[in-house]
CSV table of C-alpha atoms in Angstrom, one decimal:
chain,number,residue,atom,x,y,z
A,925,UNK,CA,90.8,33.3,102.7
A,926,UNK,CA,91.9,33.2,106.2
A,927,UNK,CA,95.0,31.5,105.8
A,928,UNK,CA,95.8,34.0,102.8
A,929,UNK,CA,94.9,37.0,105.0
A,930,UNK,CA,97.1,36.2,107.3
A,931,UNK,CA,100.1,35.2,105.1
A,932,UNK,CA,99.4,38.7,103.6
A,933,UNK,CA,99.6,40.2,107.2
A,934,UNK,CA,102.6,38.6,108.4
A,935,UNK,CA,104.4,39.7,104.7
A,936,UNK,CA,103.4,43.1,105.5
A,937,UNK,CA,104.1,43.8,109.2
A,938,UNK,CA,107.5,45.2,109.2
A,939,UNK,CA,109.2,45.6,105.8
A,940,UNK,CA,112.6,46.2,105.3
A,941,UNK,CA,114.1,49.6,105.2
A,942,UNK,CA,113.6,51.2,101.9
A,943,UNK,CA,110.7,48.7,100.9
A,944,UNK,CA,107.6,50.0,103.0
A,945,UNK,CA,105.8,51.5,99.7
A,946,UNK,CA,106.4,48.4,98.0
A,947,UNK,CA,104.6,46.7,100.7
A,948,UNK,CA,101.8,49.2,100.2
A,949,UNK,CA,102.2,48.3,96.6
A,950,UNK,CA,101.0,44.7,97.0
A,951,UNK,CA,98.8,45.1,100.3
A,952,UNK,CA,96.6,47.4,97.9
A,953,UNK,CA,96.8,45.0,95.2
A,954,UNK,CA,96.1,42.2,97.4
A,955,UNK,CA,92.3,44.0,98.0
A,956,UNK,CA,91.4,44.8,94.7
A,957,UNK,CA,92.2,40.7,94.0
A,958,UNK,CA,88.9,39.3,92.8
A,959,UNK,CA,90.6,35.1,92.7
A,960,UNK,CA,93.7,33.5,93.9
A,961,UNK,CA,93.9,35.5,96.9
A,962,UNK,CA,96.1,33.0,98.4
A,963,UNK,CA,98.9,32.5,95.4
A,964,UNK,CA,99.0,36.5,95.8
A,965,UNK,CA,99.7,36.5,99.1
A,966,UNK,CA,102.2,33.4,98.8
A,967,UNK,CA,104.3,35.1,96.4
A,968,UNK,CA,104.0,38.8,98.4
A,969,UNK,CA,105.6,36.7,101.3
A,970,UNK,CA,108.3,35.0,99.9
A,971,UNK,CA,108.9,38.6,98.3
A,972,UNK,CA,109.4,40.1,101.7
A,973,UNK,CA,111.4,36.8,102.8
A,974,UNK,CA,114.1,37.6,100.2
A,975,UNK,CA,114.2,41.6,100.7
A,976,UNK,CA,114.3,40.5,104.5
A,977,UNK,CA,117.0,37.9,103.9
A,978,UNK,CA,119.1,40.0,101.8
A,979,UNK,CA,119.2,43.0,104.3
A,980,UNK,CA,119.5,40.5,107.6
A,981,UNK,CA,122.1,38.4,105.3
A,982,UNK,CA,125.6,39.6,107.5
A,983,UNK,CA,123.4,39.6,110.7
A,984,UNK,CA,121.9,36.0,110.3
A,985,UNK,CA,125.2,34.5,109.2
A,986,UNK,CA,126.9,36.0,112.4
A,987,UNK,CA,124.0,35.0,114.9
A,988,UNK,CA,124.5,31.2,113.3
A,989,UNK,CA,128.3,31.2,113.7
A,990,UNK,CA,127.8,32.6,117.2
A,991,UNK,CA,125.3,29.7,118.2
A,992,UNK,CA,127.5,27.2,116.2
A,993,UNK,CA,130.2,28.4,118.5
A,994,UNK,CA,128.6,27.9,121.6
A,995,UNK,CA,127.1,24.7,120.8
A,996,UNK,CA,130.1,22.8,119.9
A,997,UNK,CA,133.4,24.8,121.9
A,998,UNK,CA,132.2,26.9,124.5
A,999,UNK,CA,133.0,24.6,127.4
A,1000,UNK,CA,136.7,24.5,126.0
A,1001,UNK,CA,136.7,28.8,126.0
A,1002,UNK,CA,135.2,28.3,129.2
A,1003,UNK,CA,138.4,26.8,130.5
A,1004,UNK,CA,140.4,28.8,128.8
A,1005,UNK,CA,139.7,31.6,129.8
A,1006,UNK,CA,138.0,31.6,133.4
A,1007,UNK,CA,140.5,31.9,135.7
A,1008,UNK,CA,140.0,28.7,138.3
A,1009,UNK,CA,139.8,30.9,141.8
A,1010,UNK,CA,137.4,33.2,139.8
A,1011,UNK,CA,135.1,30.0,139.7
A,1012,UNK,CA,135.6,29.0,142.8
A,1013,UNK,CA,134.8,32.1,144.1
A,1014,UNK,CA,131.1,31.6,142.5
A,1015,UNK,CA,131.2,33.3,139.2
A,1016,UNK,CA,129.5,31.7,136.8
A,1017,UNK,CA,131.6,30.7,133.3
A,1018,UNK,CA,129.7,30.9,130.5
A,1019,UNK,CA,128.7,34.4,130.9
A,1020,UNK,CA,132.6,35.3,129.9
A,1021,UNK,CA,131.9,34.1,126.4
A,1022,UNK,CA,127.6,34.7,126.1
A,1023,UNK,CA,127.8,38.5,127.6
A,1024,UNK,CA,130.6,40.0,124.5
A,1025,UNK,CA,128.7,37.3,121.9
A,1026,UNK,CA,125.4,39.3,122.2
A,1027,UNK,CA,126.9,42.6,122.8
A,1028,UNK,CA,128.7,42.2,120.1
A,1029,UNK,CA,126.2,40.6,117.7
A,1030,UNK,CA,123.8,43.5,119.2
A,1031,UNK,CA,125.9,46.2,118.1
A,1032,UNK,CA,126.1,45.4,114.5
A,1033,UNK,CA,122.0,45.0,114.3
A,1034,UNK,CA,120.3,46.8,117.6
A,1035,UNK,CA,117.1,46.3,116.0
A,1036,UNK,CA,117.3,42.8,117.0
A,1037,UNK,CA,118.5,42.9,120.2
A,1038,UNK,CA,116.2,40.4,122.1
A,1039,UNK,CA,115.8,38.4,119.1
A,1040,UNK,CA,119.8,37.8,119.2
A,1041,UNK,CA,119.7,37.5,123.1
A,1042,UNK,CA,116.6,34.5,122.8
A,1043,UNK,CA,118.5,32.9,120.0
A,1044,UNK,CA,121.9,32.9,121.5
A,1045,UNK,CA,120.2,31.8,124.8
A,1046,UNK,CA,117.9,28.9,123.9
A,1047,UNK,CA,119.5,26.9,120.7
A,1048,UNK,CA,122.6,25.8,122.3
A,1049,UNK,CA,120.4,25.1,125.8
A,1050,UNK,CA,118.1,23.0,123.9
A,1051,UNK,CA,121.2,21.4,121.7
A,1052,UNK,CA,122.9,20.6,125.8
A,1053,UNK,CA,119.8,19.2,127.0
A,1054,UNK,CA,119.5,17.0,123.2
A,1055,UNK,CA,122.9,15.9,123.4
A,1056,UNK,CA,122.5,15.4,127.3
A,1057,UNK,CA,119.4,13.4,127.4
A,1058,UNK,CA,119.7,12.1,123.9
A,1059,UNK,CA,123.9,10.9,124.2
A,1060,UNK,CA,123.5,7.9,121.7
A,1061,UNK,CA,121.0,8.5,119.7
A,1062,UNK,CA,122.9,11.0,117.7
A,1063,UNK,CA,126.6,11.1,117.3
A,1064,UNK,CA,127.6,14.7,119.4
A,1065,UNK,CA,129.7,15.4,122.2
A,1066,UNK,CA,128.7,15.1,125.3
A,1067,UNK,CA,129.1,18.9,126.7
A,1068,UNK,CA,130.3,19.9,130.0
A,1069,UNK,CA,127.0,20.7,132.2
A,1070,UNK,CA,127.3,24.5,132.3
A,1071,UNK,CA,123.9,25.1,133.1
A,1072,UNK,CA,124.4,24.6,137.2
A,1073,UNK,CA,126.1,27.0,139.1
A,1074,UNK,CA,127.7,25.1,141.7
A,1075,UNK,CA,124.9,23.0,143.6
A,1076,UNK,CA,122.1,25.6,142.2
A,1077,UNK,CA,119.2,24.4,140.8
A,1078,UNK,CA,119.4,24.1,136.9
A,1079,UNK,CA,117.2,27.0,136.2
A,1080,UNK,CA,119.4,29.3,137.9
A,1081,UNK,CA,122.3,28.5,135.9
A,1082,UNK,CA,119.6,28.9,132.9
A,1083,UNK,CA,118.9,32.1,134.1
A,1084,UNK,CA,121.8,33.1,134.5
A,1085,UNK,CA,122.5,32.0,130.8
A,1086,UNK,CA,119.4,34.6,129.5
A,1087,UNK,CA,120.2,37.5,131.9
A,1088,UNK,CA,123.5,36.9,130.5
A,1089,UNK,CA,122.4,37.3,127.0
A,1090,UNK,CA,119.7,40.2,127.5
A,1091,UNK,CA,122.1,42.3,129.2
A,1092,UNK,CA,125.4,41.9,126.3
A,1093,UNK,CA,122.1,42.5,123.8
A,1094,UNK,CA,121.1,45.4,125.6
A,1095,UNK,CA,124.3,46.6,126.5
A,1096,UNK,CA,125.5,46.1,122.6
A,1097,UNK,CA,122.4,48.1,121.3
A,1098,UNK,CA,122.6,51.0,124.1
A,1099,UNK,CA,126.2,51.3,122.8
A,1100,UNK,CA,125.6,51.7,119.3
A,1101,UNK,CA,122.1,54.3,119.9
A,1102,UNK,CA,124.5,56.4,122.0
A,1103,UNK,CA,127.3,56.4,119.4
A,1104,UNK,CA,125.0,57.1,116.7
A,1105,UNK,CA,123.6,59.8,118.6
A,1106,UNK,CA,127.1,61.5,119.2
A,1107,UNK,CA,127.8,61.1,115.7
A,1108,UNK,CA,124.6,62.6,114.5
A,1109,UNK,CA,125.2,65.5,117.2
A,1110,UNK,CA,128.7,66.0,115.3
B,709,UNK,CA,123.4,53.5,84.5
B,710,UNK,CA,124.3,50.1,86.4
B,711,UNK,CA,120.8,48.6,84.5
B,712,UNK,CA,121.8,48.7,81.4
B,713,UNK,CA,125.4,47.0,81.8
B,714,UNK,CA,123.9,43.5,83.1
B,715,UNK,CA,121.3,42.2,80.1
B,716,UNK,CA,117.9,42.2,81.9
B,717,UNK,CA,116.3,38.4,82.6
B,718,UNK,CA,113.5,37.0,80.1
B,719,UNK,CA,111.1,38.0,82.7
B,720,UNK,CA,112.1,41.3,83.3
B,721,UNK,CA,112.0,42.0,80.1
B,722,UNK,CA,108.5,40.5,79.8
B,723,UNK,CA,107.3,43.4,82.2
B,724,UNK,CA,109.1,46.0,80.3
B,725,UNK,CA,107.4,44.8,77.4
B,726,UNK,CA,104.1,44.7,78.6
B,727,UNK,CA,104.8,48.4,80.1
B,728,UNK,CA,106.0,49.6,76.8
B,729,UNK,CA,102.5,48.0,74.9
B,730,UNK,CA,100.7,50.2,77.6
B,731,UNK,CA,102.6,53.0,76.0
B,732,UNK,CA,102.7,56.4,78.2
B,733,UNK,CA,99.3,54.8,80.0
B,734,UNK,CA,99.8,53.7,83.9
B,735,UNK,CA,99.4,49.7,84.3
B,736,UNK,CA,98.9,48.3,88.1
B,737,UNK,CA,101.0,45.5,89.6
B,738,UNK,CA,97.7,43.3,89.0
B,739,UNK,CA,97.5,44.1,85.2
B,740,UNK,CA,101.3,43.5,84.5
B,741,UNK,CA,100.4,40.1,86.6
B,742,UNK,CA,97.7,39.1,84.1
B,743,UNK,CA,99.4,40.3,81.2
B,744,UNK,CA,103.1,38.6,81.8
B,745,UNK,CA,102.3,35.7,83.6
B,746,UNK,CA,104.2,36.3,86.6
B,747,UNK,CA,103.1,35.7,90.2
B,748,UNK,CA,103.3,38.1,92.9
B,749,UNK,CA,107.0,36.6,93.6
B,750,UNK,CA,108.7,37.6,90.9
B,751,UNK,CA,106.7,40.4,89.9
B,752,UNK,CA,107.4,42.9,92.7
B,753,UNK,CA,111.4,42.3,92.9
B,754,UNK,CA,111.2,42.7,89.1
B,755,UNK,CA,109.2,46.1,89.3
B,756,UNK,CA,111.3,47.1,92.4
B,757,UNK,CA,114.8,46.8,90.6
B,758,UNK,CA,113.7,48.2,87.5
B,759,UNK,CA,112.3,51.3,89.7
B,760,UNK,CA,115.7,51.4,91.3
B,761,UNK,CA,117.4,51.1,88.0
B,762,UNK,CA,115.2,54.4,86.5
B,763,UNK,CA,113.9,52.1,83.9
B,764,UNK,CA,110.7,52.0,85.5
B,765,UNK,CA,108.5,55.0,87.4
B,766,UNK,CA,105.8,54.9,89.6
B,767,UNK,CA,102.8,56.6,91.4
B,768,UNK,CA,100.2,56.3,93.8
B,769,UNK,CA,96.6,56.4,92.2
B,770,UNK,CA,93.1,57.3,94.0
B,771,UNK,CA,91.0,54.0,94.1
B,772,UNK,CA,88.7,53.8,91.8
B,773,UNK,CA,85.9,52.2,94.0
B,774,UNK,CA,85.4,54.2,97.5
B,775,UNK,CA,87.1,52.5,100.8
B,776,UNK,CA,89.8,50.8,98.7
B,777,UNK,CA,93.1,51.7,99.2
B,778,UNK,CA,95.5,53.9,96.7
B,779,UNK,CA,97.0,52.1,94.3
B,780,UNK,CA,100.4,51.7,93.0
B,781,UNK,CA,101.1,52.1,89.2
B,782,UNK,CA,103.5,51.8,86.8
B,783,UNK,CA,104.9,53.3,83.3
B,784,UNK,CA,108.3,52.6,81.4
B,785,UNK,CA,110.6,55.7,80.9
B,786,UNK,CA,112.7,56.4,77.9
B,787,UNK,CA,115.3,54.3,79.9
B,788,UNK,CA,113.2,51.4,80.1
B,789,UNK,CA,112.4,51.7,76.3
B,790,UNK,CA,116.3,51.9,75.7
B,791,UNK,CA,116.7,48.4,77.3
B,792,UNK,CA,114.2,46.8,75.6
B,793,UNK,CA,115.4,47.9,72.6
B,794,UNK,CA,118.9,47.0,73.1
B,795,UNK,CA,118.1,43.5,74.4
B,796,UNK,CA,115.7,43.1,71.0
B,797,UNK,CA,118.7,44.1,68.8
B,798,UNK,CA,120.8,41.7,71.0
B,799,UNK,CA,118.7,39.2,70.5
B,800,UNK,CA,118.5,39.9,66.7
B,801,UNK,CA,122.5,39.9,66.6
B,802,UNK,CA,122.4,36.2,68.1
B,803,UNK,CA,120.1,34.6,65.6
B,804,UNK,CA,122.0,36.3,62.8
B,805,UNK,CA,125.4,35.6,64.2
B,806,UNK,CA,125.7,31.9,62.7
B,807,UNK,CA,124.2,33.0,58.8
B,808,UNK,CA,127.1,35.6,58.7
B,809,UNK,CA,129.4,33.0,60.2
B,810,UNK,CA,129.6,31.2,56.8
């Protein structure tokens, strides 16, 4: 019963716009259940999976051809588009192409800001640090180490990467709260 | 109207049908459940599109043991009953189509 208590919790927590009495609707359901408590609360999840999917379709396709984008070509935008003296002079690369990515991609859904910014920040890093410490086992190009800046430690260029990403995610859904605030004004 | 221009699945019909036996009487997610069939993931899309659709309507009913929730329930409308008919005289139409063929 535990396990189906908490599938049933985890369906219910935050329901997609338009669906929160529906989510009532089984929740009340789900405690007048005598048996198969947990085939109830199996189906009430992959219920809210679908209405969630659905909604988050445009947003989830964007965030995975973001990440797909940084994982295989941002070293090359990198170069294309950071002036060399700008580097030189100590600024750090990636953040050219991570900072409008999550602004962006934050603009279009601000209720996920931080969940874009973590996802944007950690999959490529953990598919750099795969393809760095695993180059052979899998066949994937080796990337350009763009998690140093300079001599730095590693974890500053990876911190670098997630303040990056938290701030265009931030930025992105300030943006959109204070344009729909102007419009709602209007 | 959009409802009634796409032919409802075999298993939204099945709720409809089970709704319209209940005639004008109020059925919970739980009874439609036992009476169709259907599991808890494919029941509530079902009765949530055919609630969109006005084919379906719905209301919130006092528990009927203390420190239970409110329950939601269900009833077809005259819409619903329109689709159910139509889809039976559709159905009709296909198995006579190949007699009047010859």
């Amino acid at each position: 019963m535990a396990l189906a208590d908490w599938l049933m919790r985890t369906a219910t927590r935050s329901p997609p716009r338009g669906r929160e009495q529906w989510v009532e609707a089984m929740r009340a359901e789900y405690a007048s259940l005598a048996g198969d408590k947990f085939g109830w609360a199996l189906g009430c999840w992959t219920t809210m999976l679908g209405w969630r999917l659905r909604v988050d379709a445009i947003y989830l396709a964007l965030l995975a051809a973001a990440i797909v984008l940084l994982m295989t070509s941002l070293p090359f935008w990198v170069w294309v588009l950071v002036p060399r003296d700008l580097i030189h002079l100590g600024f750090y690369p990636p953040l050219v192409v991570l900072f409008p990515i999550c602004l962006l991609v934050s603009f279009y859904r601000p209720g996920h800001a931080y969940l874009t910014a973590l996802a944007i920040f950690l999959l490529p890093n953990i598919y750099e640090y795969i393809t760095m410490y695993a180059d052979g086992w899998f066949v994937a190009p080796h990337p350009e180490a763009r998690i140093t800046i300079h001599d730095a430690p590693q974890i500053v260029g990876l911190m670098a990467d997630l303040g990056g990403c938290l701030s265009g995610a931030l930025l992105g859904r300030a943006i959109r709260g204070a344009m729909q605030k102007s419009l709602n004004a209007c | 109207m959009a409802g009634l221009q796409r032919r409802p699945s075999e298993q939204t019909l099945q709720v409809l049908s089970a709704l319209q036996e209940a005639r004008r009487q109020w059925r919970y997610g739980l009874e439609i459940a036992a009476a169709t069939g259907l599991k808890s993931g494919s029941l509530y899309p079902i009765l949530a599109r055919l609630d969109e659709r006005g084919m379906v309507e719905s209301k919130w009913l006092e528990p009927e043991k203390a420190g239970r929730p409110a329950r939601h329930a269900y009833r077809i409308t005259a819409e619903g009953r329109a689709a159910v008919h139509e889809a039976q005289q559709q159905q009709r139409g296909i198995r006579l189509a190949p007699e009047g063929g010859h």
